[in-house]
CSV table of C-alpha atoms and ligand atoms in Angstrom, one decimal:
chain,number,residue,atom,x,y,z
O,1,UNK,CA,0.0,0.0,0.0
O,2,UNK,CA,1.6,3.6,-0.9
O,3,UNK,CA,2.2,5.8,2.1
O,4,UNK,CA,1.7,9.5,2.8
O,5,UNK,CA,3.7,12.0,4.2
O,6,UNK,CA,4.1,11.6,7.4
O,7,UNK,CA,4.6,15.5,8.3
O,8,UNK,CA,0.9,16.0,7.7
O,9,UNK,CA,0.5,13.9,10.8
O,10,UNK,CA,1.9,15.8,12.9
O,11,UNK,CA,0.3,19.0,12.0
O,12,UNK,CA,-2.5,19.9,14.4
O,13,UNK,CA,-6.2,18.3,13.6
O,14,UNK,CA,-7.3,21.8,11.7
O,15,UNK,CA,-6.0,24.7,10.1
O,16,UNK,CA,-6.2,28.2,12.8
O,17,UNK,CA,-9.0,29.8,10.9
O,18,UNK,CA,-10.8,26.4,9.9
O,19,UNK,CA,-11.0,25.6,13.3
O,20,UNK,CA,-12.1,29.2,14.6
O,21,UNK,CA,-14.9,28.5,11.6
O,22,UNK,CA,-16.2,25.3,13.1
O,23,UNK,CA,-16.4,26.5,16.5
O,24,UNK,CA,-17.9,29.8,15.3
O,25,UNK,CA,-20.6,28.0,12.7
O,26,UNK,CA,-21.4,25.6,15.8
O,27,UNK,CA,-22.4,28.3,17.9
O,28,UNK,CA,-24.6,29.6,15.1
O,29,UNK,CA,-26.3,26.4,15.1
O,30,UNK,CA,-26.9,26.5,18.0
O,31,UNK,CA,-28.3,29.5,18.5
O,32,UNK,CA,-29.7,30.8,15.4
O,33,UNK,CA,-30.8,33.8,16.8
O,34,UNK,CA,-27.3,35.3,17.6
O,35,UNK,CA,-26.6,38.4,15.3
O,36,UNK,CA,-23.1,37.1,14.9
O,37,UNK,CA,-20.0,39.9,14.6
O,38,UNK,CA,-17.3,38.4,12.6
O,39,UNK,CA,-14.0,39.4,13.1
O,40,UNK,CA,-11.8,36.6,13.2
O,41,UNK,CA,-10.2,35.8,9.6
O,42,UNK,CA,-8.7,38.9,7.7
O,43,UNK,CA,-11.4,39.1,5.3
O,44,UNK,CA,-12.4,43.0,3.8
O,45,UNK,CA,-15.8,43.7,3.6
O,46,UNK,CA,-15.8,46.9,1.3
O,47,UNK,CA,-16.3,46.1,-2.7
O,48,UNK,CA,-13.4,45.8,-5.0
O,49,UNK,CA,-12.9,49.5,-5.8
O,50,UNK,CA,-14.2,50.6,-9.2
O,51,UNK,CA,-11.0,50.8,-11.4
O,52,UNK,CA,-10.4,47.1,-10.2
O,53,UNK,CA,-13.9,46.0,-11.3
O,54,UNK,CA,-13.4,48.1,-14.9
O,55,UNK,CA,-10.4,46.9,-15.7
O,56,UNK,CA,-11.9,43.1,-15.1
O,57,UNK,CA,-14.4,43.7,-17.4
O,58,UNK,CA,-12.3,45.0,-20.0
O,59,UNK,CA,-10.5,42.0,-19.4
O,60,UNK,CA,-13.4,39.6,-19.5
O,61,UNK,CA,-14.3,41.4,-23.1
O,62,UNK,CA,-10.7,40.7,-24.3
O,63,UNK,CA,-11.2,37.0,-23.2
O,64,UNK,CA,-14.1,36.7,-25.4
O,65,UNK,CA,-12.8,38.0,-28.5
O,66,UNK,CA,-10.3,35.7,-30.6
O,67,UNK,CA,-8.1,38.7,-31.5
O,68,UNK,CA,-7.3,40.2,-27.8
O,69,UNK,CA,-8.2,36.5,-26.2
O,70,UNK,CA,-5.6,35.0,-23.0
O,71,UNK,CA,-4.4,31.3,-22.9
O,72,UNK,CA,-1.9,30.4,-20.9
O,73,UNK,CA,0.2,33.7,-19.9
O,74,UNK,CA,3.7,33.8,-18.7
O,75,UNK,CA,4.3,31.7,-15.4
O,76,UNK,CA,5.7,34.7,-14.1
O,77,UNK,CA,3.1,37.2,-14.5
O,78,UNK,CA,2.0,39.4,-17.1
O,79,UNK,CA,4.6,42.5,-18.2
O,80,UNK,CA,2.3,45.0,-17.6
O,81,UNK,CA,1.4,44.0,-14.5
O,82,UNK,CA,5.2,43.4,-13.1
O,83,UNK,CA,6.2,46.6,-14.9
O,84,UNK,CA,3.8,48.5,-12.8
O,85,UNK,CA,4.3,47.0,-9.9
O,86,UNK,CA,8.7,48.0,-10.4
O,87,UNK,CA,7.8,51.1,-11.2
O,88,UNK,CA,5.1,52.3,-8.4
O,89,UNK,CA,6.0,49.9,-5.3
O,90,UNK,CA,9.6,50.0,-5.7
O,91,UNK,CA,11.1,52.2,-8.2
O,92,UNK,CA,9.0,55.6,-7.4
O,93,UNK,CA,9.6,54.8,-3.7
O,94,UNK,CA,14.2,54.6,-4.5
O,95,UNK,CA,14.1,51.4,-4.3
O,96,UNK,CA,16.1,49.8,-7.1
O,97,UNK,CA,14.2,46.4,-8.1
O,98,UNK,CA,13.5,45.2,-11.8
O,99,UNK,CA,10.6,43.7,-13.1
O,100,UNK,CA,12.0,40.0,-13.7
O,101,UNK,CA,12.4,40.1,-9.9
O,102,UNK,CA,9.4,40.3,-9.4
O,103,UNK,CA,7.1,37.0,-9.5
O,104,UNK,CA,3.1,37.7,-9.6
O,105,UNK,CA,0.8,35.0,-7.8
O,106,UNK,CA,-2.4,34.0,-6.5
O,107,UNK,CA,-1.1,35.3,-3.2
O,108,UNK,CA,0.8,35.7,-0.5
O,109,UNK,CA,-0.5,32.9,1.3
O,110,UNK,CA,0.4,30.5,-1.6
O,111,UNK,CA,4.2,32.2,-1.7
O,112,UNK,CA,4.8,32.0,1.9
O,113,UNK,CA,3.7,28.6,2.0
O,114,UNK,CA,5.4,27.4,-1.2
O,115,UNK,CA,8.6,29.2,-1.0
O,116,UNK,CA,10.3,26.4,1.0
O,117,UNK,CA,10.1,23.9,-1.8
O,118,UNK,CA,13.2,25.7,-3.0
O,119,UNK,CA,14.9,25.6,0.3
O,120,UNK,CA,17.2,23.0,2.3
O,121,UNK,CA,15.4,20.5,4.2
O,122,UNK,CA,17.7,21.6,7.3
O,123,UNK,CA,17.7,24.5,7.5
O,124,UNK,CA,16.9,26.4,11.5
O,125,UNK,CA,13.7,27.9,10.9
O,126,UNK,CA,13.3,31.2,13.1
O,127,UNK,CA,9.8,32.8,13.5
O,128,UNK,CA,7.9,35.3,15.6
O,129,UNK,CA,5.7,33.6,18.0
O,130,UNK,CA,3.1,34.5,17.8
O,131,UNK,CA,2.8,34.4,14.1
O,132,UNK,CA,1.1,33.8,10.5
O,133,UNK,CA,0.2,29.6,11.0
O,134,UNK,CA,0.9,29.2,7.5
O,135,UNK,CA,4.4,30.1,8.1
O,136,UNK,CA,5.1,27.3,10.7
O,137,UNK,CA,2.3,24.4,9.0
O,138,UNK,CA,4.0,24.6,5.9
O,139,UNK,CA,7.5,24.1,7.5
O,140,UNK,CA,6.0,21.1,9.6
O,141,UNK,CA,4.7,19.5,6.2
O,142,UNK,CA,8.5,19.6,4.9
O,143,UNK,CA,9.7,18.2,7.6
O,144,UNK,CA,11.6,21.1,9.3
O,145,UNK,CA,9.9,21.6,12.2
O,146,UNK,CA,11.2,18.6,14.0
O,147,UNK,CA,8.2,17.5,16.4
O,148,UNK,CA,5.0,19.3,18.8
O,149,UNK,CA,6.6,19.3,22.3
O,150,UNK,CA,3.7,21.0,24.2
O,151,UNK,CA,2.9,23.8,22.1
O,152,UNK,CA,6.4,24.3,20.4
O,153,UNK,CA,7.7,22.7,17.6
O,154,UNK,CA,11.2,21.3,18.9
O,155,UNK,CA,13.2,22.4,15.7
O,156,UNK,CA,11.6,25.9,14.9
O,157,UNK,CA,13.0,29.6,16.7
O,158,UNK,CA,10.6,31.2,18.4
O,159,UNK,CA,11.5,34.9,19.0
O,160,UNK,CA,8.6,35.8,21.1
O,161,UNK,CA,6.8,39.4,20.6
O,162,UNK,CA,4.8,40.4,23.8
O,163,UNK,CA,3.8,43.5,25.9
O,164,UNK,CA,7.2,42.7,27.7
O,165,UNK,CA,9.4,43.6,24.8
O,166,UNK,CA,7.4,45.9,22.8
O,167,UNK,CA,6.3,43.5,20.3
O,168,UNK,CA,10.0,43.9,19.2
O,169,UNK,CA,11.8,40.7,18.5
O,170,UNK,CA,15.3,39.9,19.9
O,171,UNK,CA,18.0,38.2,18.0
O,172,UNK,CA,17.9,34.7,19.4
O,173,UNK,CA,20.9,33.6,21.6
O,174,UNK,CA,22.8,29.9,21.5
O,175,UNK,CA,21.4,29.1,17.5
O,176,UNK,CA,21.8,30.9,14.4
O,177,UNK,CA,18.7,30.3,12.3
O,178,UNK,CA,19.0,30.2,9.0
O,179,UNK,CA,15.5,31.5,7.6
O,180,UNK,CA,13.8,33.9,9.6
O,181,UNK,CA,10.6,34.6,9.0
O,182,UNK,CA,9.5,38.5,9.6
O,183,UNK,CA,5.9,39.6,8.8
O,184,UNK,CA,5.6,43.8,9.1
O,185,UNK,CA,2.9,45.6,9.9
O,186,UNK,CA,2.6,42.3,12.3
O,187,UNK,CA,0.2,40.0,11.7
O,188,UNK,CA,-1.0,39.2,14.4
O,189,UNK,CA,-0.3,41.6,16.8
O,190,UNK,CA,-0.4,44.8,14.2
O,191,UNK,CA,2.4,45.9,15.5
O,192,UNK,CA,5.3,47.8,13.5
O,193,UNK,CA,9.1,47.3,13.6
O,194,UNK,CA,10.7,51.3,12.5
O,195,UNK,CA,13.2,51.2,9.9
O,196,UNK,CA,16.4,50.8,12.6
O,197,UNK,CA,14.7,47.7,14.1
O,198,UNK,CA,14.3,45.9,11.0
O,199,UNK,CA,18.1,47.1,10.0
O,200,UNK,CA,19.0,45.4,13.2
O,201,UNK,CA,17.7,42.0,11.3
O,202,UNK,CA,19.2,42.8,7.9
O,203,UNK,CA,22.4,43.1,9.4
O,204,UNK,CA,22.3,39.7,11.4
O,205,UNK,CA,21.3,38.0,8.1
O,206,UNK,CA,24.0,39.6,6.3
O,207,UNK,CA,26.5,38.5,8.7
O,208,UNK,CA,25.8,34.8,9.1
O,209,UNK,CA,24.3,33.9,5.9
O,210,UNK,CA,20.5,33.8,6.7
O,211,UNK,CA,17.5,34.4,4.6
O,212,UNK,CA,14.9,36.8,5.4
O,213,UNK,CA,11.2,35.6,4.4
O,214,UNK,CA,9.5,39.2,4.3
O,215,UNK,CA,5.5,39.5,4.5
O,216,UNK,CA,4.6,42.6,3.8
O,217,UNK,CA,1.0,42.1,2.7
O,218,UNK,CA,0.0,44.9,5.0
O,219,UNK,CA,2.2,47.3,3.9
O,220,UNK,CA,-1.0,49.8,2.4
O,221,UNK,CA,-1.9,50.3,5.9
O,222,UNK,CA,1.5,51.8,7.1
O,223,UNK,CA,0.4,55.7,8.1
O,224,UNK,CA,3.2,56.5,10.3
O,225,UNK,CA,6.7,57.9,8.6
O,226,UNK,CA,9.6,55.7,10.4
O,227,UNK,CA,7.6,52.2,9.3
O,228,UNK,CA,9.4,51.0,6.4
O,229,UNK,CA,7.3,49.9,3.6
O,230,UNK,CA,9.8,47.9,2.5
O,231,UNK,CA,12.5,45.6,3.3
O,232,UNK,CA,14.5,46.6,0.5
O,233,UNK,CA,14.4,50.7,1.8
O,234,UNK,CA,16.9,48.7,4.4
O,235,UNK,CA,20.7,48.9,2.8
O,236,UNK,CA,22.0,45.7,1.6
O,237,UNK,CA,18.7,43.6,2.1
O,238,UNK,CA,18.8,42.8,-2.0
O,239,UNK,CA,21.7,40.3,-0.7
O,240,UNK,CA,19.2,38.1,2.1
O,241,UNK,CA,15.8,38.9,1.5
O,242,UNK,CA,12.7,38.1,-0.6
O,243,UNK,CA,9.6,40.1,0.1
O,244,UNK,CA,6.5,38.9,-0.5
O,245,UNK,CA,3.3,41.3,-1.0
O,246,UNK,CA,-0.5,40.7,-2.1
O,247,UNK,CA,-3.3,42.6,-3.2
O,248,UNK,CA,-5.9,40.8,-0.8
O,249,UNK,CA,-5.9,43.8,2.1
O,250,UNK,CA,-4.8,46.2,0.1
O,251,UNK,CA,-7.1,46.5,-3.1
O,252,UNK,CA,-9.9,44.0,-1.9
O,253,UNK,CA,-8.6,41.3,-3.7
O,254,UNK,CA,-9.8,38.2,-0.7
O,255,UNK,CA,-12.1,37.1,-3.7
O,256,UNK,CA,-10.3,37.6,-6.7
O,257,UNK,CA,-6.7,36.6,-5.7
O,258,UNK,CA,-3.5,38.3,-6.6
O,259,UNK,CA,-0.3,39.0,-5.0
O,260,UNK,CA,3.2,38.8,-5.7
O,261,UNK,CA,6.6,37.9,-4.5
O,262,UNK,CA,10.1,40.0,-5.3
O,263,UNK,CA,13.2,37.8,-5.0
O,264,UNK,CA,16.1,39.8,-6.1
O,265,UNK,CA,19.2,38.2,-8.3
O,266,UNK,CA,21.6,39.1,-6.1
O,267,UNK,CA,20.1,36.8,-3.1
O,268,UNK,CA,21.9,33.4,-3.5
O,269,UNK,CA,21.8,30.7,-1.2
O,270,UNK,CA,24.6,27.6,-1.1
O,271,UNK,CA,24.3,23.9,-2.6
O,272,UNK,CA,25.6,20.9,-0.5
O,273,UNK,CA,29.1,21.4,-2.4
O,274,UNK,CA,29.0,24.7,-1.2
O,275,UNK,CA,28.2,26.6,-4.8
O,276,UNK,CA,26.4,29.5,-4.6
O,277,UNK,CA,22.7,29.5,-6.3
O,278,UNK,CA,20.6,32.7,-7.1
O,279,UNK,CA,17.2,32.1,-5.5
O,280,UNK,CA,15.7,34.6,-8.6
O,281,UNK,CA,16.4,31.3,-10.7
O,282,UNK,CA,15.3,28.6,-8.3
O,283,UNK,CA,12.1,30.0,-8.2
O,284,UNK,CA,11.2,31.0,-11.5
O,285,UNK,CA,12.1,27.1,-12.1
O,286,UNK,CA,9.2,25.7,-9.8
O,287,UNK,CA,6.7,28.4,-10.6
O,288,UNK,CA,7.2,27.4,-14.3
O,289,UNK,CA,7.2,23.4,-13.1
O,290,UNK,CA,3.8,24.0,-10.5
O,291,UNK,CA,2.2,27.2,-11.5
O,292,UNK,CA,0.6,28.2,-14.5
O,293,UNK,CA,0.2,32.4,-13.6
O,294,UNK,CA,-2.8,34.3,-12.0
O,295,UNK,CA,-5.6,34.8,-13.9
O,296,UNK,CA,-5.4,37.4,-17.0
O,297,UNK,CA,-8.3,39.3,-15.6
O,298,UNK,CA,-7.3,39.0,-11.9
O,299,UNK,CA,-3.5,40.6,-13.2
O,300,UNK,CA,-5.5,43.4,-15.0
O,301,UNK,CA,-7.7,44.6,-12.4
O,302,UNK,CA,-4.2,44.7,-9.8
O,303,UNK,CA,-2.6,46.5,-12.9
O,304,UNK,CA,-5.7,49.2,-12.2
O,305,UNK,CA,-4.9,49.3,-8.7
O,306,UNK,CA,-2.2,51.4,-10.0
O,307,UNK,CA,-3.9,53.7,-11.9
O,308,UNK,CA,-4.3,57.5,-9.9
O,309,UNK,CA,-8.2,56.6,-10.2
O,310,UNK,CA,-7.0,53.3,-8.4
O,311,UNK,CA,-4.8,54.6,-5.7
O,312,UNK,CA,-7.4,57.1,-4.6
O,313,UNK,CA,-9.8,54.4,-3.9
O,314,UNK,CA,-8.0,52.0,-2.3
O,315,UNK,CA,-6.7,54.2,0.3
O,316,UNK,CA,-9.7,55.3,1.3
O,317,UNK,CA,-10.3,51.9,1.8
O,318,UNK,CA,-7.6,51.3,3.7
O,319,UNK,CA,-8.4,55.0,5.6
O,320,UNK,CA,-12.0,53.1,6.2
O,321,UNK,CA,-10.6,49.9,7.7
O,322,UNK,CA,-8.0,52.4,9.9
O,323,UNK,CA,-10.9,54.2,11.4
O,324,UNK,CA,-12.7,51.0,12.3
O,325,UNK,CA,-8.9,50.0,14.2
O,326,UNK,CA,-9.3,53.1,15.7
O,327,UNK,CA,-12.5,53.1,16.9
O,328,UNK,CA,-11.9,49.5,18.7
O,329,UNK,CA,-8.4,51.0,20.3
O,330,UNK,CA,-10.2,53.8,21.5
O,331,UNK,CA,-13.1,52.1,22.5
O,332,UNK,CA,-12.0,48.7,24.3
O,333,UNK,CA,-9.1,51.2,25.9
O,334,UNK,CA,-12.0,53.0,27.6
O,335,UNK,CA,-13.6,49.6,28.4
O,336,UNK,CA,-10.4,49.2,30.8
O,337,UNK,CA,-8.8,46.5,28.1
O,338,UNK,CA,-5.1,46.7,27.3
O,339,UNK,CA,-4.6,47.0,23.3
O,340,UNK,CA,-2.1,46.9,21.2
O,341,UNK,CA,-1.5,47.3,17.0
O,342,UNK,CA,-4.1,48.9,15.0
O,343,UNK,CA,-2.0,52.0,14.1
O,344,UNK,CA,-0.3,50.6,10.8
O,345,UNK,CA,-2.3,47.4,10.4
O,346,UNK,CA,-6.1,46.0,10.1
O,347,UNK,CA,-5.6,43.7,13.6
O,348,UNK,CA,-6.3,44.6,17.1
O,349,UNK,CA,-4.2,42.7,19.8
O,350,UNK,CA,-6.3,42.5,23.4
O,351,UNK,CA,-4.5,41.2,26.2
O,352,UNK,CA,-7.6,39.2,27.5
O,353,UNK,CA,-8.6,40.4,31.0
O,354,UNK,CA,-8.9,38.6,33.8
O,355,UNK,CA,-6.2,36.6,33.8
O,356,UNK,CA,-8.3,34.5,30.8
O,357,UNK,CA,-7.1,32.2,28.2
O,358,UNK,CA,-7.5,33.1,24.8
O,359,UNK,CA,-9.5,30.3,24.4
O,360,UNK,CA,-11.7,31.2,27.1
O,361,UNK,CA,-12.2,35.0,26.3
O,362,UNK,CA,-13.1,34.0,22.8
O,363,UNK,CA,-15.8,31.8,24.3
O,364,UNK,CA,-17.0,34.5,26.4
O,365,UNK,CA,-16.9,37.1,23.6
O,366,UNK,CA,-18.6,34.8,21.7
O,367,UNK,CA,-21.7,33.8,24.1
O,368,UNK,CA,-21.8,36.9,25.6
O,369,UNK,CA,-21.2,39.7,23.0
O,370,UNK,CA,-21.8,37.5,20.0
O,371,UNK,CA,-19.0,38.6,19.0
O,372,UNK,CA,-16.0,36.2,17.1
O,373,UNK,CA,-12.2,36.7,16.6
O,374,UNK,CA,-9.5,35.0,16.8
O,375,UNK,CA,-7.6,33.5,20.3
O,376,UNK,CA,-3.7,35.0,20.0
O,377,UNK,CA,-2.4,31.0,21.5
O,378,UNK,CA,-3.4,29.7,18.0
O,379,UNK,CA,-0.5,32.1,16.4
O,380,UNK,CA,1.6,30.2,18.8
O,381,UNK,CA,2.5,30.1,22.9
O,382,UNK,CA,3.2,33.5,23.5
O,383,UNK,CA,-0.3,34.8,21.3
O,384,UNK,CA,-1.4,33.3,25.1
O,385,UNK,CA,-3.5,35.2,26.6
O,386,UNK,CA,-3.9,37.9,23.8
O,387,UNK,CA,-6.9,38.2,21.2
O,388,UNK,CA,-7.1,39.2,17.9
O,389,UNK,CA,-9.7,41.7,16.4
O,390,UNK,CA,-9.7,42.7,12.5
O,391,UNK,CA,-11.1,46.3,11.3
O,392,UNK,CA,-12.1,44.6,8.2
O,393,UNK,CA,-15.9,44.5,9.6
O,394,UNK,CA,-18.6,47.6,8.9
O,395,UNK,CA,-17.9,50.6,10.7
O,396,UNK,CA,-21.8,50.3,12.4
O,397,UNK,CA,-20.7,46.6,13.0
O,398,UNK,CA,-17.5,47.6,14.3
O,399,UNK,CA,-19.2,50.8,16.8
O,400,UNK,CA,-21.5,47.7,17.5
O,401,UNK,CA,-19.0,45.1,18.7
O,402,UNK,CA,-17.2,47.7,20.9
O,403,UNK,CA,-21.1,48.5,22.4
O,404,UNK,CA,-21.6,44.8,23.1
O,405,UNK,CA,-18.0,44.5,24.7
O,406,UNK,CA,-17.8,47.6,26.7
O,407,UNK,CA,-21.5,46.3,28.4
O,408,UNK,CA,-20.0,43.1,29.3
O,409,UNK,CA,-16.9,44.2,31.0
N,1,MLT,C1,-5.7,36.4,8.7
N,1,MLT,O1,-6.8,36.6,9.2
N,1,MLT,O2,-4.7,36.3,9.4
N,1,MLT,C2,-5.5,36.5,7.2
N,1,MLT,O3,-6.7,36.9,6.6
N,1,MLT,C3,-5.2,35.2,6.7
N,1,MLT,C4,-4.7,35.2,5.3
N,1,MLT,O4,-4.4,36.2,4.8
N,1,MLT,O5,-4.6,34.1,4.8
């Protein structure tokens, strides 16, 4: 009889936002009455903004006409669409990165989780705890996160972010990982490192050989001027750092799926004789082997996302979601609840009062308040205690959840 990967064994029964889900669609079973809040998965709630949905039906025209029609396009991505993205994410902003560095997708999600096919089976994986799970399950299904000892994996870095240090995290002492995942604005906590923190990492990589995995899918929210908006504003990060961005959060794209990931040439890795590699070239060889490119029309409407029609709209998107953060840091700060993030970022982090689990406050959010997000221990051990809150809901639903939760403290 064939046998399956033992890795997926060892991965916990469901999937973070699967499981939140279940327990959530339970409840609503159970009580069918319950006007039911939602803000536990990332999700937006506002339309796609109108230069996305004009350029899509362009699109969809040029897709039913045999002169202007799409097949397959190029693994890659699409010219226009890398070209723009050079020019207005990286180019406009100094930052020197050309378009054949740049690799579009069906987002971040996919890139995070995929990018280790290209990587060393032994590598020391370093993350943030608490952090994205997808960073973390996908290392457990190759085999590189040794195995669950409580609620740590026994091979994987945890560089813990908490009240205690700012939500900063500390070069690790004793082990020198070799691929360090960093995910800025934070998700969870939606926190911010400033550009001298993050220079702090850059430097460490540089000096012992590491790779920096960079998520920056939140990067529309940054407001604040000493949040860089990239890795690559950070001298000498083109040598250890891919940076992987999507336009899910920022251009509404949850639905429609599109993001992309920049690996510069000049980051190279080492075979097991020691050679050096370029990473650029290692992963344009498995996208071409596993992916066939985002959709035509999904790769037009992010190429409108770029037009000044299309960057007026999305931020005030984005300015919509921020309003809703604020409105829940204001608003549960009142309530007497210590919170954190939400400047820079669409999450709220709640330290959960009371001395509760996160576990347990979500229950009691949920019973009580009717109110669902996501427990901070399912990011990982020290998300303990915390709570996450997204400001992707309706501002009334948002000015409603903060009601219900102020009346039950
Ligand atoms: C989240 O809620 O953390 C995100 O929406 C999940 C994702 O982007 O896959």
């Amino acid at each position: 009889m064939f046998t399956i990967n033992d890795n997926f064994r060892l991965l916990p029964e469901n999937y973070l936002f699967s499981e939140v889900a279940r327990r959530i669609n339970a409840f609503k079973a159970a009580h069918p009455e319950a006007d039911v809040i939602r803000m536990g998965i990332g999700d937006v709630t506002l339309p796609l903004c109108p230069a996305a949905i004009e350029a899509m039906h362009k699109a969809v025209d040029d897709e039913g006409n045999a002169d202007t029609f799409h097949g397959y396009g190029p693994e890659q991505g699409y010219p226009f669409l890398r070209d723009a993205i050079a020019l207005h994410d990286y180019n406009e902003r100094g930052i020197d990165i050309r378009s054949d560095e740049i690799f579009i997708s069906d987002g971040a999600k996919s890139d995070t989780g995929n990018f280790g096919d290209i990587l060393g089976p032994d590598n020391i994986v370093a993350v943030t705890d608490p952090v994205y799970p997808v960073y973390v399950d996908t290392n457990v299904m190759s085999g590189r996160a040794g195995s669950l000892l409580g609620d740590m994996w026994s091979d994987i870095v945890y560089l813990p972010v908490t009240a205690e240090n700012g939500f900063v995290p500390q070069i690790p002492e004793g082990v020198v990982p070799d691929v360090i995942y960093l995910c800025y604005p934070n998700n969870p906590t939606g926190t911010t490192l400033t550009r001298a923190q993050l220079k702090v990492w850059v430097n460490y990589a540089l000096e012992h050989g590491s790779l920096i995995l960079f998520d920056s899918a939140y990067e529309a929210f940054i407001r604040e001027d000493d949040v860089p908006h990239s890795i690559y504003e950070i001298e000498g990060a083109k040598k250890c750092a891919v940076e992987f961005r999507s336009f899910s959060k920022t251009a509404g794209f949850t639905g429609v799926r599109c993001g992309y990931t920049v690996v510069p040439h000049t980051v190279m890795g080492r075979d097991e004789d020691g050679k050096e590699v370029g990473l650029n070239h290692l992963w344009n060889r498995r996208q071409c082997t596993k992916f066939n490119g985002a959709s035509y029309v999904s790769q037009r409407g992010a190429e409108a996302v770029y037009t000044p029609q299309g960057q007026q709209q999305i931020k005030a998107a984005v300015d919509y979601y921020l309003n809703n953060a604020k409105v829940m840091l204001e608003g549960l700060a009142k309530a007497g609840l210590e919170v954190f993030g939400g400047k820079n970022a669409p999450y709220v982090w709640i330290k959960c009062p009371d001395g509760m689990t996160s576990w347990e406050f979500f229950d009691m959010l949920l019973e009580k308040c009717n109110v669902a997000g996501t427990p901070g221990s399912g990011f990982g051990p020290a998300g303990e205690g915390y709570f996450r809150l997204t400001a992707f809901n309706t501002l009334e639903n948002t000015i409603e959840a903060v009601r219900r939760i102020t009346n039950t403290k």
